[in-house]
CSV table of C-alpha atoms in Angstrom, one decimal:
chain,number,residue,atom,x,y,z
A,1,MET,CA,0.0,0.0,0.0
A,2,ILE,CA,1.2,3.5,-0.8
A,3,ASP,CA,1.5,5.9,2.2
A,4,LEU,CA,-0.6,8.8,1.0
A,5,THR,CA,0.4,11.0,4.0
A,6,LYS,CA,3.5,12.1,2.2
A,7,PHE,CA,1.3,13.7,-0.5
A,8,ARG,CA,-0.3,15.8,2.2
A,9,ASP,CA,2.9,17.1,3.8
A,10,PRO,CA,2.2,20.7,5.1
A,11,LYS,CA,5.7,21.9,4.6
A,12,LEU,CA,5.9,20.8,1.0
A,13,ILE,CA,2.4,22.2,0.3
A,14,LYS,CA,3.4,25.5,1.8
A,15,LYS,CA,6.6,25.6,-0.4
A,16,ILE,CA,4.7,25.0,-3.6
A,17,VAL,CA,2.0,27.5,-2.7
A,18,SER,CA,4.6,30.1,-1.9
A,19,ASP,CA,6.1,29.6,-5.3
A,20,LEU,CA,2.8,29.8,-7.1
A,21,GLN,CA,1.9,33.0,-5.2
A,22,LYS,CA,4.7,34.6,-7.1
A,23,TRP,CA,3.2,33.8,-10.5
A,24,GLU,CA,2.1,36.9,-12.3
A,25,LYS,CA,0.8,35.9,-15.7
A,26,PRO,CA,-3.0,35.2,-16.1
A,27,THR,CA,-3.2,31.4,-16.6
A,28,LYS,CA,-6.2,29.2,-17.3
A,29,ILE,CA,-5.9,25.5,-16.4
A,30,MET,CA,-8.7,23.0,-17.1
A,31,GLU,CA,-9.1,20.0,-14.9
A,32,VAL,CA,-10.8,17.4,-17.1
A,33,CYS,CA,-11.8,14.9,-14.6
A,34,GLY,CA,-14.8,15.2,-12.3
A,35,SER,CA,-12.8,13.5,-9.5
A,36,HIS,CA,-10.2,16.3,-9.8
A,37,THR,CA,-13.0,18.9,-9.5
A,38,MET,CA,-14.2,17.3,-6.3
A,39,ALA,CA,-10.6,16.9,-4.9
A,40,ILE,CA,-9.8,20.6,-5.7
A,41,GLY,CA,-12.9,21.6,-3.8
A,42,HIS,CA,-12.3,19.2,-0.9
A,43,TRP,CA,-8.7,20.3,-0.4
A,44,GLY,CA,-9.5,24.0,-0.9
A,45,ILE,CA,-6.9,24.3,-3.7
A,46,ARG,CA,-8.5,27.3,-5.3
A,47,LYS,CA,-8.2,29.3,-2.1
A,48,LEU,CA,-4.4,28.6,-2.1
A,49,LEU,CA,-3.8,30.0,-5.5
A,50,PRO,CA,-3.2,33.5,-6.6
A,51,ASP,CA,-6.1,35.2,-8.4
A,52,ASN,CA,-4.3,35.0,-11.8
A,53,ILE,CA,-4.3,31.2,-11.8
A,54,SER,CA,-7.8,30.0,-12.8
A,55,LEU,CA,-8.9,26.4,-12.5
A,56,ILE,CA,-11.9,25.7,-14.7
A,57,SER,CA,-13.8,22.5,-15.0
A,58,GLY,CA,-14.2,20.5,-18.3
A,59,PRO,CA,-16.5,17.8,-19.6
A,60,GLY,CA,-15.0,15.1,-17.4
A,61,CYS,CA,-18.1,14.0,-15.6
A,62,PRO,CA,-19.8,11.0,-17.5
A,63,VAL,CA,-23.2,11.7,-15.9
A,64,CYS,CA,-23.0,15.3,-16.9
A,65,VAL,CA,-22.5,14.6,-20.6
A,66,THR,CA,-25.1,11.9,-20.9
A,67,PRO,CA,-27.6,13.2,-23.5
A,68,SER,CA,-31.1,14.0,-22.3
A,69,SER,CA,-32.5,12.2,-25.3
A,70,LEU,CA,-31.2,8.9,-23.9
A,71,ILE,CA,-33.3,9.5,-20.8
A,72,ASP,CA,-36.3,10.4,-23.0
A,73,GLU,CA,-35.9,7.1,-24.9
A,74,LEU,CA,-35.4,4.9,-21.8
A,75,VAL,CA,-38.4,6.1,-20.0
A,76,LYS,CA,-40.6,5.0,-22.9
A,77,LEU,CA,-39.6,1.4,-22.6
A,78,GLU,CA,-41.9,-1.3,-21.2
A,79,ASN,CA,-41.5,-4.8,-19.8
A,80,VAL,CA,-37.7,-4.4,-19.2
A,81,THR,CA,-35.4,-3.8,-16.3
A,82,ILE,CA,-33.2,-0.7,-16.7
A,83,ALA,CA,-30.1,-1.2,-14.7
A,84,THR,CA,-27.9,1.9,-14.1
A,85,PHE,CA,-25.3,3.5,-11.8
A,86,GLY,CA,-27.0,5.6,-9.1
A,87,ASP,CA,-26.5,9.2,-10.4
A,88,VAL,CA,-28.0,8.4,-13.8
A,89,ILE,CA,-31.5,8.0,-12.4
A,90,ARG,CA,-31.6,11.7,-11.5
A,91,VAL,CA,-30.3,13.0,-14.8
A,92,PRO,CA,-33.1,15.2,-16.3
A,93,GLY,CA,-34.6,14.3,-19.7
A,94,LYS,CA,-37.0,16.6,-21.5
A,95,ASP,CA,-40.0,15.8,-19.3
A,96,GLU,CA,-38.8,13.4,-16.5
A,97,THR,CA,-36.0,11.5,-15.0
A,98,LEU,CA,-35.5,7.7,-14.6
A,99,GLU,CA,-36.3,8.3,-10.9
A,100,HIS,CA,-39.7,9.9,-11.8
A,101,ALA,CA,-40.3,7.0,-14.3
A,102,ARG,CA,-39.6,4.5,-11.5
A,103,ALA,CA,-42.1,6.2,-9.3
A,104,ARG,CA,-44.8,5.6,-11.9
A,105,GLY,CA,-43.9,1.9,-12.3
A,106,LEU,CA,-40.9,1.6,-14.7
A,107,ASP,CA,-38.6,-1.1,-13.5
A,108,VAL,CA,-35.4,0.8,-12.8
A,109,LYS,CA,-32.7,-0.7,-10.6
A,110,ILE,CA,-29.5,0.9,-9.3
A,111,VAL,CA,-26.5,-1.4,-9.6
A,112,TYR,CA,-22.9,-1.0,-8.6
A,113,SER,CA,-21.5,-3.2,-11.3
A,114,PRO,CA,-22.6,-4.4,-14.8
A,115,LEU,CA,-22.3,-7.9,-13.4
A,116,GLU,CA,-25.3,-7.2,-11.2
A,117,ALA,CA,-27.2,-6.3,-14.4
A,118,LEU,CA,-26.1,-9.6,-15.9
A,119,GLU,CA,-27.6,-11.5,-13.0
A,120,LEU,CA,-30.8,-9.5,-13.3
A,121,SER,CA,-31.1,-10.6,-17.0
A,122,LYS,CA,-31.5,-14.2,-15.8
A,123,GLU,CA,-34.9,-13.3,-14.4
A,124,LYS,CA,-36.1,-10.5,-16.8
A,125,GLU,CA,-35.0,-8.7,-20.0
A,126,THR,CA,-32.4,-6.1,-18.8
A,127,ILE,CA,-30.8,-3.1,-20.3
A,128,PHE,CA,-27.6,-1.8,-18.6
A,129,VAL,CA,-27.0,1.9,-19.3
A,130,GLY,CA,-23.3,1.9,-20.3
A,131,ILE,CA,-22.0,5.4,-19.4
A,132,GLY,CA,-18.5,6.4,-18.5
A,133,PHE,CA,-15.0,7.2,-19.9
A,134,GLU,CA,-12.2,4.8,-20.6
A,135,THR,CA,-12.0,3.9,-16.9
A,136,THR,CA,-15.3,2.0,-16.7
A,137,VAL,CA,-15.5,0.6,-20.2
A,138,PRO,CA,-13.2,-2.5,-19.8
A,139,GLY,CA,-15.5,-3.9,-17.1
A,140,ILE,CA,-18.6,-3.4,-19.2
A,141,ALA,CA,-16.9,-4.9,-22.3
A,142,GLN,CA,-15.9,-7.9,-20.2
A,143,THR,CA,-19.5,-8.3,-19.1
A,144,ILE,CA,-20.7,-8.4,-22.7
A,145,LEU,CA,-18.1,-11.2,-23.4
A,146,MET,CA,-19.5,-13.1,-20.4
A,147,ALA,CA,-23.1,-12.6,-21.7
A,148,LYS,CA,-22.1,-14.0,-25.1
A,149,LYS,CA,-20.3,-17.0,-23.5
A,150,GLN,CA,-23.3,-17.7,-21.3
A,151,GLN,CA,-25.8,-17.0,-24.1
A,152,LEU,CA,-27.7,-14.6,-22.0
A,153,ASN,CA,-29.8,-13.0,-24.7
A,154,ASN,CA,-32.0,-11.1,-22.2
A,155,PHE,CA,-29.0,-8.8,-21.5
A,156,SER,CA,-28.1,-5.7,-23.5
A,157,VAL,CA,-26.0,-2.6,-23.0
A,158,PHE,CA,-26.8,0.9,-24.3
A,159,PRO,CA,-23.3,2.2,-25.3
A,160,ALA,CA,-23.1,5.8,-24.2
A,161,PHE,CA,-19.3,5.6,-23.6
A,162,LYS,CA,-17.1,8.7,-24.1
A,163,LEU,CA,-13.4,9.1,-25.0
A,164,VAL,CA,-11.4,11.9,-23.4
A,165,PRO,CA,-8.7,12.8,-25.9
A,166,PRO,CA,-11.2,13.6,-28.8
A,167,ALA,CA,-13.2,15.8,-26.4
A,168,LEU,CA,-10.1,17.8,-25.5
A,169,GLU,CA,-9.3,18.2,-29.2
A,170,ALA,CA,-12.9,19.4,-29.8
A,171,LEU,CA,-12.5,22.0,-27.0
A,172,LEU,CA,-9.3,23.3,-28.4
A,173,SER,CA,-10.7,23.5,-31.9
A,174,ALA,CA,-13.5,25.8,-30.7
A,175,ASP,CA,-13.2,29.5,-30.2
A,176,ASP,CA,-15.1,29.8,-27.0
A,177,ILE,CA,-12.2,29.6,-24.6
A,178,LYS,CA,-8.4,29.8,-24.6
A,179,LEU,CA,-6.5,27.5,-22.2
A,180,ASP,CA,-2.9,27.4,-21.1
A,181,GLY,CA,-2.8,23.8,-19.9
A,182,PHE,CA,-4.7,20.7,-18.8
A,183,LEU,CA,-4.8,18.9,-15.5
A,184,LEU,CA,-5.2,15.5,-17.1
A,185,PRO,CA,-7.3,12.7,-15.6
A,186,GLY,CA,-5.7,10.1,-13.4
A,187,HIS,CA,-8.2,7.2,-13.6
A,188,VAL,CA,-8.7,7.4,-17.4
A,189,SER,CA,-4.9,7.6,-17.9
A,190,VAL,CA,-4.4,4.3,-16.0
A,191,ILE,CA,-6.2,2.7,-19.0
A,192,ILE,CA,-5.0,4.7,-22.0
A,193,GLY,CA,-1.6,5.8,-20.8
A,194,SER,CA,0.0,9.3,-20.8
A,195,GLU,CA,1.1,9.0,-24.4
A,196,SER,CA,-2.6,9.3,-25.5
A,197,TYR,CA,-2.4,13.1,-24.9
A,198,MET,CA,0.6,13.8,-27.1
A,199,LEU,CA,-1.6,15.6,-29.7
A,200,LEU,CA,-2.0,18.5,-27.2
A,201,PRO,CA,1.5,19.9,-27.4
A,202,GLU,CA,2.2,18.6,-30.9
A,203,LYS,CA,-0.9,19.9,-32.6
A,204,TYR,CA,-2.2,22.7,-30.3
A,205,GLY,CA,0.9,23.9,-28.5
A,206,ILE,CA,-0.7,23.2,-25.1
A,207,GLY,CA,0.8,21.1,-22.3
A,208,GLY,CA,-0.8,18.9,-19.7
A,209,VAL,CA,0.0,17.0,-16.5
A,210,VAL,CA,-1.5,13.6,-15.6
A,211,SER,CA,-2.2,14.1,-11.9
A,212,GLY,CA,-3.3,12.2,-8.8
A,213,PHE,CA,-5.9,13.5,-6.4
A,214,GLU,CA,-3.9,14.4,-3.3
A,215,PRO,CA,-3.0,18.0,-2.5
A,216,LEU,CA,0.6,17.7,-3.5
A,217,ASP,CA,-0.4,15.9,-6.7
A,218,ILE,CA,-2.6,18.7,-7.8
A,219,LEU,CA,-0.4,21.6,-6.7
A,220,SER,CA,2.7,20.0,-8.3
A,221,ALA,CA,0.8,19.6,-11.5
A,222,ILE,CA,-0.2,23.2,-11.5
A,223,LYS,CA,3.3,24.3,-10.8
A,224,ILE,CA,4.6,22.2,-13.7
A,225,ILE,CA,2.1,23.8,-16.0
A,226,THR,CA,3.1,27.3,-15.0
A,227,GLU,CA,6.7,26.4,-15.7
A,228,GLN,CA,5.8,25.1,-19.2
A,229,VAL,CA,3.9,28.4,-19.8
A,230,LYS,CA,6.9,30.4,-18.7
A,231,SER,CA,9.4,28.5,-20.8
A,232,CYS,CA,7.0,28.2,-23.8
A,233,LYS,CA,7.7,24.5,-23.9
A,234,PRO,CA,4.4,22.6,-23.7
A,235,ALA,CA,4.7,18.9,-22.9
A,236,ILE,CA,2.9,16.0,-21.4
A,237,VAL,CA,4.2,15.1,-17.9
A,238,ASN,CA,3.1,12.1,-15.9
A,239,GLU,CA,3.1,13.3,-12.2
A,240,TYR,CA,0.9,10.3,-11.3
A,241,ASN,CA,3.6,7.8,-12.2
A,242,ARG,CA,2.9,5.7,-9.1
A,243,VAL,CA,-0.2,4.5,-10.9
A,244,VAL,CA,-0.1,5.6,-14.5
A,245,ASN,CA,2.5,4.6,-17.1
A,246,ILE,CA,3.1,5.6,-20.7
A,247,VAL,CA,1.2,3.0,-22.6
A,248,GLY,CA,-1.6,2.2,-20.2
A,249,ASN,CA,-3.2,-1.1,-19.4
A,250,LYS,CA,-2.8,-3.3,-22.4
A,251,ASN,CA,-5.1,-6.0,-21.1
A,252,ALA,CA,-7.9,-3.6,-20.6
A,253,GLN,CA,-7.3,-2.1,-24.0
A,254,LYS,CA,-7.5,-5.6,-25.6
A,255,VAL,CA,-10.9,-6.3,-24.0
A,256,ILE,CA,-12.2,-2.9,-25.2
A,257,ASP,CA,-11.0,-3.5,-28.7
A,258,ALA,CA,-12.5,-7.0,-28.8
A,259,VAL,CA,-16.1,-5.8,-28.1
A,260,LEU,CA,-16.2,-2.1,-29.0
A,261,GLU,CA,-15.3,0.2,-31.9
A,262,VAL,CA,-14.8,4.0,-32.2
A,263,GLU,CA,-17.7,6.0,-33.4
A,264,ASP,CA,-19.1,9.6,-33.2
A,265,ALA,CA,-20.8,10.4,-29.9
A,266,LEU,CA,-23.3,12.9,-28.6
A,267,TRP,CA,-22.2,14.9,-25.6
A,268,ARG,CA,-24.8,16.7,-23.6
A,269,GLY,CA,-24.4,20.5,-24.0
A,270,ILE,CA,-21.6,20.1,-26.5
A,271,GLY,CA,-23.1,18.2,-29.4
A,272,TRP,CA,-21.7,15.5,-31.7
A,273,ILE,CA,-17.9,15.0,-31.4
A,274,PRO,CA,-16.3,12.8,-34.1
A,275,ASN,CA,-14.7,9.6,-33.0
A,276,SER,CA,-15.3,10.4,-29.3
A,277,GLY,CA,-17.4,7.4,-28.4
A,278,LEU,CA,-17.5,3.6,-28.5
A,279,GLY,CA,-20.2,1.5,-30.1
A,280,ILE,CA,-20.7,-2.3,-29.8
A,281,ARG,CA,-19.2,-4.3,-32.7
A,282,GLU,CA,-21.4,-6.1,-35.2
A,283,GLU,CA,-20.4,-9.5,-33.9
A,284,PHE,CA,-22.0,-8.6,-30.5
A,285,LYS,CA,-25.1,-6.8,-31.9
A,286,GLU,CA,-27.5,-9.0,-30.0
A,287,PHE,CA,-26.2,-7.2,-26.8
A,288,ASP,CA,-26.6,-3.7,-28.3
A,289,ALA,CA,-29.6,-2.0,-26.8
A,290,SER,CA,-29.5,0.8,-29.3
A,291,LYS,CA,-30.1,-1.7,-32.1
A,292,LYS,CA,-32.4,-4.0,-30.1
A,293,TYR,CA,-34.8,-1.2,-29.2
A,294,ASN,CA,-34.1,1.1,-32.0
A,295,ILE,CA,-32.9,3.9,-29.7
A,296,LYS,CA,-31.6,7.0,-31.5
A,297,LEU,CA,-30.1,10.0,-29.8
A,298,LYS,CA,-30.7,13.6,-30.8
A,299,GLU,CA,-29.5,16.9,-29.6
A,300,GLU,CA,-31.4,18.7,-26.8
A,301,GLU,CA,-34.3,21.0,-27.6
A,302,GLY,CA,-35.6,23.9,-25.6
A,303,ASN,CA,-33.9,25.9,-22.9
A,304,THR,CA,-34.5,25.7,-19.1
A,305,GLY,CA,-32.1,28.5,-18.4
A,306,CYS,CA,-29.5,26.0,-17.2
A,307,LYS,CA,-25.9,26.9,-18.3
A,308,CYS,CA,-24.5,23.4,-17.8
A,309,ALA,CA,-23.3,23.3,-21.4
A,310,ASP,CA,-21.1,26.4,-20.8
A,311,VAL,CA,-19.8,25.0,-17.5
A,312,LEU,CA,-18.8,21.7,-19.3
A,313,LYS,CA,-16.9,23.7,-21.9
A,314,GLY,CA,-15.2,25.9,-19.4
A,315,ILE,CA,-16.8,29.1,-20.6
A,316,ILE,CA,-18.2,29.9,-17.2
A,317,ILE,CA,-17.8,28.7,-13.7
A,318,PRO,CA,-21.0,27.3,-11.9
A,319,PRO,CA,-21.8,30.5,-9.8
A,320,GLU,CA,-22.1,32.4,-13.0
A,321,CYS,CA,-25.1,30.4,-14.0
A,322,PRO,CA,-28.2,32.4,-13.1
A,323,LEU,CA,-29.9,29.2,-11.6
A,324,PHE,CA,-27.0,28.2,-9.4
A,325,GLU,CA,-28.0,27.9,-5.8
A,326,LYS,CA,-31.2,29.8,-6.4
A,327,THR,CA,-33.4,27.3,-8.2
A,328,CYS,CA,-30.8,24.6,-8.9
A,329,ASN,CA,-29.3,22.7,-6.0
A,330,PRO,CA,-28.5,19.1,-5.2
A,331,ALA,CA,-31.9,18.6,-3.7
A,332,HIS,CA,-33.6,20.0,-6.9
A,333,PRO,CA,-31.1,19.8,-9.8
A,334,ILE,CA,-32.1,21.5,-13.0
A,335,GLY,CA,-29.0,20.3,-14.9
A,336,PRO,CA,-26.8,17.2,-14.8
A,337,CYS,CA,-23.8,19.2,-13.5
A,338,MET,CA,-25.7,19.5,-10.2
A,339,VAL,CA,-26.9,15.9,-10.3
A,340,SER,CA,-23.6,14.0,-10.3
A,341,SER,CA,-21.4,13.7,-7.3
A,342,GLU,CA,-18.6,14.6,-9.7
A,343,GLY,CA,-20.4,17.4,-11.4
A,344,SER,CA,-18.8,20.9,-11.4
A,345,CYS,CA,-22.0,22.6,-10.0
A,346,ALA,CA,-22.3,20.0,-7.2
A,347,ALA,CA,-18.6,20.5,-6.3
A,348,TYR,CA,-19.0,24.3,-6.2
A,349,TYR,CA,-22.2,24.0,-4.2
A,350,ARG,CA,-20.5,21.8,-1.6
A,351,TYR,CA,-17.1,23.4,-1.3
A,352,GLU,CA,-16.9,26.8,-3.0
A,353,ARG,CA,-19.9,28.8,-1.8
């Protein structure tokens, strides 16, 4: 076991904070991962930084980028069990959530693993809502392999998976916001490896640091980014090398490639991003809920006043949304950024008010 206390050493934290307080250039750093957003709030990192270093959140919360049209399609289904991770049941569709649909009789069950959904399918037709980034995908892909081996045709997965590197490229290709560096996700990078982000400095001239979630991890990563900005030498640095390596987890990648293939994906609030998702391969089509139930996603219509889309793209911070804390809060979320435990709005509501 790794002794994490050394990553919370007050003397080392004070030294890095002292160095960062001397930084004078306005610098915008995006933390991509929702777990980083929560860790930054939990450790009070923003309060330790000078005003000219801005930490803004990106689209790194899988619940937050789940399209509302997926919820709209799921609540129409009958005579099936919909199995999902907990936060998804509160994601708002156009008219209702899965939680509301469950109250009127839809069979919705919260599971902690796709294997639980596989067991449910032995009793009743079951759809597992497959959301998540590269971190959660291998386990779901392995479950599909198990379903095929066991010939459990009552089981299917709706593939709403998202890939991080194409999303970063989409953000950098837009004109909405200019960034100086990325705090790159730790969990995702365990699977895909730090080399997956090389397009950032090579194509866009922006560096990034793969970081852990302890105070020294995050502060060290921020300092490295400021040093890159100062030297005008963007690069990808792996600060989280106690867990992440260059090439990632090859066994996990092999399972993903066996079952899934890259395709365009719809991101809530952002739209369609080319090659940013994973669909189920033709040879496993009997386990593809999108084909089995003819579920097609479409971009959101209407406007509730929620600015979650701008939060996900880093254009604004949550308190700048007119609904934040007033009509939108964890007890009554208007948008998905307030629903998820890793959502930016939920993090700001809990730690930054």
